[in-house]
């Protein structure tokens, strides 16, 4: 949550001095002039000049509280929080009833990390002005900084009771609700904040994170990209976008995004780490190692980077180096379940079962619902001679992942050694059923591919009805095939059956949320019906999934042109051309 120091209304010049203070009229005129100049510099965010003018005024009259408060604001803007706290404190001492000075003191203390002092000052400001939504909002910020999220959410709600159109309070209430596990309610607050202020990058970012928590990748990518569009130097949004693309398996796009971020911000350790993850997923070990090493060089306490270095070393057979990497990761973060698991596996590879057991047990303790952790602990217990313990852990692995064929096989083998022939037979039977299902899926996949091939041949020959029948056959064979639904939608659209086509595209998207082609095709059908806004939304989702989809850029450009947005349309046409699509829609030679 961003902390916003709210500047007081710059209307102090000409105010009467505190009673009992006599100032020569000529001197008072000089004070007013220095203050006026300071106000001008402050309004233009030229903090150094503002500081100089306020200091000149204070030399002439150190007992004027508003000058100390304004100097505190200018110092805050320049980043000198320590001196700002002193000036706000002096303003409060001179004018104990000034709630604004107390509030600014509280915010400055909060930014220095003095949460206790900040709360004291901000609560005093609320007591002086309990009907101020800003005062309640600021107390909420302090409580959040203190880790008291439930109390913070109450203050944000109070601020919104007093001022429902308060976008910052809605955004930060949403952040608190996510922390409290109330993601659905948080989504509503973020969206309401964006209704109040559409160009609010932090709210777009937070909405994107909340959507990622729900694994709604496409709308999440849209929000993260919008946050970056509004605030190109928004490092957190860029890092999260890269992470989301890697997690979604969109490795080439992730690499492009992350390289761009690193070019503009070489010291971004998280971007180097995430780029390393992308390279590792692509089996580009040398490139991955370089990025992980850069990440730990920039941030020596980066436990996850050491953990991933260990994974890569282990995959390349360098077990001893991996052992050191995992130990370093755990030295930095002793509750990293993956690092405990990985260190345990490496110990097994080094034939050190005694060292492996406590690491694997700790991994299970930290993540008790991980089938993988239970299965490997079962192997270690078996090697240590604990047959009952090994059976117990393999049973847990099968419980958490019924399709884990290796765990079932190991469990059956252990049960046979235990003398439980019936139990072993049940596991072998289940194993056979799983393998048969896999064979059936493989056969189904072959049949679907054949039907799709017939449909594509029919399309190429101009036989759209035959194509629709072939694609419908593919859907019948495998109703879970997003590709089949997408192709059927295209054929139905060509036949003029737009309602049925839209239903097929919607099904394809539901089955495969990162299907850029289905979004693009759905947008095309909506455009043919004249629903331009909905069509634009679908094209933007297609590009959120695949920013290099030239056809979607061109289609979006055409739609924006129809809406009269020539500037954005031209930008989309340029992108389509850069990606190899000629203005007429054909690929460049």
PDB file of N, CA and C in Angstrom, residues 25-90:
ATOM      1  N   UNK A  25       6.418  44.968  11.426  1.00  0.00           N
ATOM      2  CA  UNK A  25       5.670  44.840  10.166  1.00  0.00           C
ATOM      3  C   UNK A  25       6.570  44.570   8.960  1.00  0.00           C
ATOM      4  N   UNK A  26       7.714  45.215   8.899  1.00  0.00           N
ATOM      5  CA  UNK A  26       8.620  44.973   7.771  1.00  0.00           C
ATOM      6  C   UNK A  26       9.153  43.544   7.799  1.00  0.00           C
ATOM      7  N   UNK A  27       9.455  43.073   8.996  1.00  0.00           N
ATOM      8  CA  UNK A  27       9.943  41.694   9.138  1.00  0.00           C
ATOM      9  C   UNK A  27       8.843  40.699   8.786  1.00  0.00           C
ATOM     10  N   UNK A  28       7.608  41.015   9.217  1.00  0.00           N
ATOM     11  CA  UNK A  28       6.486  40.140   8.883  1.00  0.00           C
ATOM     12  C   UNK A  28       6.296  40.066   7.372  1.00  0.00           C
ATOM     13  N   UNK A  29       6.498  41.176   6.694  1.00  0.00           N
ATOM     14  CA  UNK A  29       6.367  41.179   5.236  1.00  0.00           C
ATOM     15  C   UNK A  29       7.400  40.259   4.597  1.00  0.00           C
ATOM     16  N   UNK A  30       8.629  40.266   5.155  1.00  0.00           N
ATOM     17  CA  UNK A  30       9.663  39.374   4.615  1.00  0.00           C
ATOM     18  C   UNK A  30       9.311  37.909   4.869  1.00  0.00           C
ATOM     19  N   UNK A  31       8.749  37.642   6.063  1.00  0.00           N
ATOM     20  CA  UNK A  31       8.322  36.268   6.378  1.00  0.00           C
ATOM     21  C   UNK A  31       7.275  35.799   5.374  1.00  0.00           C
ATOM     22  N   UNK A  32       6.286  36.662   5.151  1.00  0.00           N
ATOM     23  CA  UNK A  32       5.201  36.314   4.227  1.00  0.00           C
ATOM     24  C   UNK A  32       5.742  36.079   2.820  1.00  0.00           C
ATOM     25  N   UNK A  33       6.713  36.888   2.399  1.00  0.00           N
ATOM     26  CA  UNK A  33       7.279  36.735   1.061  1.00  0.00           C
ATOM     27  C   UNK A  33       8.049  35.420   0.936  1.00  0.00           C
ATOM     28  N   UNK A  34       8.862  35.093   1.946  1.00  0.00           N
ATOM     29  CA  UNK A  34       9.584  33.810   1.908  1.00  0.00           C
ATOM     30  C   UNK A  34       8.594  32.640   1.896  1.00  0.00           C
ATOM     31  N   UNK A  35       7.533  32.761   2.691  1.00  0.00           N
ATOM     32  CA  UNK A  35       6.534  31.683   2.728  1.00  0.00           C
ATOM     33  C   UNK A  35       5.836  31.552   1.380  1.00  0.00           C
ATOM     34  N   UNK A  36       5.511  32.711   0.782  1.00  0.00           N
ATOM     35  CA  UNK A  36       4.831  32.679  -0.516  1.00  0.00           C
ATOM     36  C   UNK A  36       5.712  32.002  -1.569  1.00  0.00           C
ATOM     37  N   UNK A  37       6.996  32.348  -1.575  1.00  0.00           N
ATOM     38  CA  UNK A  37       7.919  31.708  -2.519  1.00  0.00           C
ATOM     39  C   UNK A  37       8.053  30.214  -2.226  1.00  0.00           C
ATOM     40  N   UNK A  38       8.120  29.867  -0.941  1.00  0.00           N
ATOM     41  CA  UNK A  38       8.191  28.448  -0.578  1.00  0.00           C
ATOM     42  C   UNK A  38       6.970  27.690  -1.053  1.00  0.00           C
ATOM     43  N   UNK A  39       5.785  28.328  -0.898  1.00  0.00           N
ATOM     44  CA  UNK A  39       4.550  27.685  -1.356  1.00  0.00           C
ATOM     45  C   UNK A  39       4.587  27.430  -2.860  1.00  0.00           C
ATOM     46  N   UNK A  40       5.126  28.424  -3.586  1.00  0.00           N
ATOM     47  CA  UNK A  40       5.193  28.283  -5.042  1.00  0.00           C
ATOM     48  C   UNK A  40       6.120  27.128  -5.424  1.00  0.00           C
ATOM     49  N   UNK A  41       7.305  27.079  -4.781  1.00  0.00           N
ATOM     50  CA  UNK A  41       8.238  25.988  -5.081  1.00  0.00           C
ATOM     51  C   UNK A  41       7.658  24.637  -4.667  1.00  0.00           C
ATOM     52  N   UNK A  42       6.954  24.613  -3.553  1.00  0.00           N
ATOM     53  CA  UNK A  42       6.367  23.360  -3.075  1.00  0.00           C
ATOM     54  C   UNK A  42       5.305  22.858  -4.040  1.00  0.00           C
ATOM     55  N   UNK A  43       4.477  23.783  -4.536  1.00  0.00           N
ATOM     56  CA  UNK A  43       3.418  23.398  -5.473  1.00  0.00           C
ATOM     57  C   UNK A  43       3.993  22.813  -6.755  1.00  0.00           C
ATOM     58  N   UNK A  44       5.184  23.286  -7.162  1.00  0.00           N
ATOM     59  CA  UNK A  44       5.827  22.768  -8.378  1.00  0.00           C
ATOM     60  C   UNK A  44       6.776  21.608  -8.076  1.00  0.00           C
ATOM     61  N   UNK A  45       6.776  21.161  -6.812  1.00  0.00           N
ATOM     62  CA  UNK A  45       7.569  20.021  -6.352  1.00  0.00           C
ATOM     63  C   UNK A  45       9.080  20.268  -6.474  1.00  0.00           C
ATOM     64  N   UNK A  46       9.464  21.536  -6.405  1.00  0.00           N
ATOM     65  CA  UNK A  46      10.886  21.878  -6.332  1.00  0.00           C
ATOM     66  C   UNK A  46      11.232  21.977  -4.848  1.00  0.00           C
ATOM     67  N   UNK A  47      11.487  20.819  -4.261  1.00  0.00           N
ATOM     68  CA  UNK A  47      11.575  20.734  -2.806  1.00  0.00           C
ATOM     69  C   UNK A  47      12.778  21.483  -2.233  1.00  0.00           C
ATOM     70  N   UNK A  48      13.910  21.433  -2.915  1.00  0.00           N
ATOM     71  CA  UNK A  48      15.099  22.095  -2.375  1.00  0.00           C
ATOM     72  C   UNK A  48      14.889  23.604  -2.253  1.00  0.00           C
ATOM     73  N   UNK A  49      14.307  24.206  -3.280  1.00  0.00           N
ATOM     74  CA  UNK A  49      14.048  25.645  -3.229  1.00  0.00           C
ATOM     75  C   UNK A  49      13.013  25.970  -2.158  1.00  0.00           C
ATOM     76  N   UNK A  50      11.985  25.100  -2.040  1.00  0.00           N
ATOM     77  CA  UNK A  50      10.962  25.325  -1.011  1.00  0.00           C
ATOM     78  C   UNK A  50      11.583  25.269   0.380  1.00  0.00           C
ATOM     79  N   UNK A  51      12.453  24.280   0.589  1.00  0.00           N
ATOM     80  CA  UNK A  51      13.124  24.145   1.895  1.00  0.00           C
ATOM     81  C   UNK A  51      13.896  25.421   2.224  1.00  0.00           C
ATOM     82  N   UNK A  52      14.625  25.929   1.240  1.00  0.00           N
ATOM     83  CA  UNK A  52      15.436  27.129   1.481  1.00  0.00           C
ATOM     84  C   UNK A  52      14.568  28.320   1.883  1.00  0.00           C
ATOM     85  N   UNK A  53      13.423  28.493   1.201  1.00  0.00           N
ATOM     86  CA  UNK A  53      12.562  29.643   1.512  1.00  0.00           C
ATOM     87  C   UNK A  53      11.912  29.498   2.887  1.00  0.00           C
ATOM     88  N   UNK A  54      11.432  28.298   3.203  1.00  0.00           N
ATOM     89  CA  UNK A  54      10.800  28.114   4.520  1.00  0.00           C
ATOM     90  C   UNK A  54      11.820  28.300   5.646  1.00  0.00           C
ATOM     91  N   UNK A  55      13.035  27.841   5.413  1.00  0.00           N
ATOM     92  CA  UNK A  55      14.069  28.017   6.440  1.00  0.00           C
ATOM     93  C   UNK A  55      14.368  29.503   6.666  1.00  0.00           C
ATOM     94  N   UNK A  56      14.387  30.284   5.586  1.00  0.00           N
ATOM     95  CA  UNK A  56      14.614  31.729   5.736  1.00  0.00           C
ATOM     96  C   UNK A  56      13.493  32.367   6.554  1.00  0.00           C
ATOM     97  N   UNK A  57      12.253  31.906   6.301  1.00  0.00           N
ATOM     98  CA  UNK A  57      11.124  32.451   7.060  1.00  0.00           C
ATOM     99  C   UNK A  57      11.217  32.059   8.528  1.00  0.00           C
ATOM    100  N   UNK A  58      11.630  30.818   8.795  1.00  0.00           N
ATOM    101  CA  UNK A  58      11.710  30.334  10.180  1.00  0.00           C
ATOM    102  C   UNK A  58      12.809  31.056  10.953  1.00  0.00           C
ATOM    103  N   UNK A  59      13.897  31.385  10.282  1.00  0.00           N
ATOM    104  CA  UNK A  59      14.951  32.157  10.954  1.00  0.00           C
ATOM    105  C   UNK A  59      14.386  33.472  11.471  1.00  0.00           C
ATOM    106  N   UNK A  60      13.495  34.072  10.675  1.00  0.00           N
ATOM    107  CA  UNK A  60      12.883  35.343  11.078  1.00  0.00           C
ATOM    108  C   UNK A  60      11.808  35.139  12.138  1.00  0.00           C
ATOM    109  N   UNK A  61      11.134  33.963  12.113  1.00  0.00           N
ATOM    110  CA  UNK A  61      10.053  33.712  13.076  1.00  0.00           C
ATOM    111  C   UNK A  61       9.952  32.215  13.360  1.00  0.00           C
ATOM    112  N   UNK A  62      10.739  31.693  14.291  1.00  0.00           N
ATOM    113  CA  UNK A  62      10.725  30.252  14.593  1.00  0.00           C
ATOM    114  C   UNK A  62       9.480  29.791  15.324  1.00  0.00           C
ATOM    115  N   UNK A  63       8.594  30.702  15.719  1.00  0.00           N
ATOM    116  CA  UNK A  63       7.423  30.313  16.514  1.00  0.00           C
ATOM    117  C   UNK A  63       6.157  30.186  15.674  1.00  0.00           C
ATOM    118  N   UNK A  64       6.281  30.172  14.362  1.00  0.00           N
ATOM    119  CA  UNK A  64       5.101  30.095  13.497  1.00  0.00           C
ATOM    120  C   UNK A  64       4.906  28.628  13.078  1.00  0.00           C
ATOM    121  N   UNK A  65       3.896  27.887  13.623  1.00  0.00           N
ATOM    122  CA  UNK A  65       3.773  26.433  13.400  1.00  0.00           C
ATOM    123  C   UNK A  65       3.601  26.035  11.942  1.00  0.00           C
ATOM    124  N   UNK A  66       2.866  26.847  11.165  1.00  0.00           N
ATOM    125  CA  UNK A  66       2.619  26.442   9.779  1.00  0.00           C
ATOM    126  C   UNK A  66       3.905  26.385   8.968  1.00  0.00           C
ATOM    127  N   UNK A  67       4.881  27.247   9.311  1.00  0.00           N
ATOM    128  CA  UNK A  67       6.153  27.210   8.595  1.00  0.00           C
ATOM    129  C   UNK A  67       6.892  25.903   8.852  1.00  0.00           C
ATOM    130  N   UNK A  68       6.854  25.435  10.085  1.00  0.00           N
ATOM    131  CA  UNK A  68       7.503  24.158  10.412  1.00  0.00           C
ATOM    132  C   UNK A  68       6.793  22.998   9.700  1.00  0.00           C
ATOM    133  N   UNK A  69       5.464  23.079   9.641  1.00  0.00           N
ATOM    134  CA  UNK A  69       4.732  22.000   8.966  1.00  0.00           C
ATOM    135  C   UNK A  69       5.058  21.972   7.477  1.00  0.00           C
ATOM    136  N   UNK A  70       5.073  23.144   6.852  1.00  0.00           N
ATOM    137  CA  UNK A  70       5.381  23.188   5.423  1.00  0.00           C
ATOM    138  C   UNK A  70       6.820  22.756   5.151  1.00  0.00           C
ATOM    139  N   UNK A  71       7.729  23.162   6.037  1.00  0.00           N
ATOM    140  CA  UNK A  71       9.113  22.713   5.884  1.00  0.00           C
ATOM    141  C   UNK A  71       9.185  21.192   6.012  1.00  0.00           C
ATOM    142  N   UNK A  72       8.402  20.617   6.924  1.00  0.00           N
ATOM    143  CA  UNK A  72       8.360  19.158   7.063  1.00  0.00           C
ATOM    144  C   UNK A  72       7.874  18.487   5.794  1.00  0.00           C
ATOM    145  N   UNK A  73       6.867  19.080   5.155  1.00  0.00           N
ATOM    146  CA  UNK A  73       6.347  18.509   3.903  1.00  0.00           C
ATOM    147  C   UNK A  73       7.407  18.567   2.810  1.00  0.00           C
ATOM    148  N   UNK A  74       8.095  19.707   2.699  1.00  0.00           N
ATOM    149  CA  UNK A  74       9.140  19.832   1.687  1.00  0.00           C
ATOM    150  C   UNK A  74      10.282  18.855   1.950  1.00  0.00           C
ATOM    151  N   UNK A  75      10.661  18.701   3.211  1.00  0.00           N
ATOM    152  CA  UNK A  75      11.719  17.746   3.556  1.00  0.00           C
ATOM    153  C   UNK A  75      11.298  16.317   3.235  1.00  0.00           C
ATOM    154  N   UNK A  76      10.029  16.014   3.470  1.00  0.00           N
ATOM    155  CA  UNK A  76       9.524  14.682   3.121  1.00  0.00           C
ATOM    156  C   UNK A  76       9.641  14.455   1.621  1.00  0.00           C
ATOM    157  N   UNK A  77       9.260  15.469   0.851  1.00  0.00           N
ATOM    158  CA  UNK A  77       9.368  15.348  -0.599  1.00  0.00           C
ATOM    159  C   UNK A  77      10.786  15.135  -1.066  1.00  0.00           C
ATOM    160  N   UNK A  78      11.746  15.713  -0.354  1.00  0.00           N
ATOM    161  CA  UNK A  78      13.155  15.557  -0.736  1.00  0.00           C
ATOM    162  C   UNK A  78      13.756  14.260  -0.215  1.00  0.00           C
ATOM    163  N   UNK A  79      12.998  13.541   0.633  1.00  0.00           N
ATOM    164  CA  UNK A  79      13.482  12.273   1.168  1.00  0.00           C
ATOM    165  C   UNK A  79      14.179  12.372   2.507  1.00  0.00           C
ATOM    166  N   UNK A  80      14.234  13.559   3.085  1.00  0.00           N
ATOM    167  CA  UNK A  80      14.902  13.733   4.384  1.00  0.00           C
ATOM    168  C   UNK A  80      13.866  13.561   5.498  1.00  0.00           C
ATOM    169  N   UNK A  81      13.504  12.317   5.772  1.00  0.00           N
ATOM    170  CA  UNK A  81      12.420  12.037   6.716  1.00  0.00           C
ATOM    171  C   UNK A  81      12.800  12.370   8.154  1.00  0.00           C
ATOM    172  N   UNK A  82      14.067  12.189   8.499  1.00  0.00           N
ATOM    173  CA  UNK A  82      14.486  12.457   9.879  1.00  0.00           C
ATOM    174  C   UNK A  82      14.258  13.923  10.241  1.00  0.00           C
ATOM    175  N   UNK A  83      14.682  14.819   9.365  1.00  0.00           N
ATOM    176  CA  UNK A  83      14.461  16.242   9.623  1.00  0.00           C
ATOM    177  C   UNK A  83      12.983  16.594   9.513  1.00  0.00           C
ATOM    178  N   UNK A  84      12.267  15.902   8.617  1.00  0.00           N
ATOM    179  CA  UNK A  84      10.833  16.168   8.478  1.00  0.00           C
ATOM    180  C   UNK A  84      10.112  15.872   9.786  1.00  0.00           C
ATOM    181  N   UNK A  85      10.471  14.756  10.420  1.00  0.00           N
ATOM    182  CA  UNK A  85       9.852  14.402  11.707  1.00  0.00           C
ATOM    183  C   UNK A  85      10.098  15.504  12.732  1.00  0.00           C
ATOM    184  N   UNK A  86      11.311  16.034  12.748  1.00  0.00           N
ATOM    185  CA  UNK A  86      11.616  17.110  13.707  1.00  0.00           C
ATOM    186  C   UNK A  86      10.735  18.337  13.459  1.00  0.00           C
ATOM    187  N   UNK A  87      10.557  18.682  12.189  1.00  0.00           N
ATOM    188  CA  UNK A  87       9.761  19.878  11.880  1.00  0.00           C
ATOM    189  C   UNK A  87       8.284  19.660  12.197  1.00  0.00           C
ATOM    190  N   UNK A  88       7.751  18.480  11.860  1.00  0.00           N
ATOM    191  CA  UNK A  88       6.346  18.206  12.194  1.00  0.00           C
ATOM    192  C   UNK A  88       6.153  18.204  13.714  1.00  0.00           C
ATOM    193  N   UNK A  89       7.124  17.643  14.427  1.00  0.00           N
ATOM    194  CA  UNK A  89       7.037  17.613  15.896  1.00  0.00           C
ATOM    195  C   UNK A  89       7.013  19.031  16.463  1.00  0.00           C
ATOM    196  N   UNK A  90       7.828  19.902  15.885  1.00  0.00           N
ATOM    197  CA  UNK A  90       7.848  21.296  16.342  1.00  0.00           C
ATOM    198  C   UNK A  90       6.519  21.988  16.029  1.00  0.00           C
TER     199      UNK A  90
END
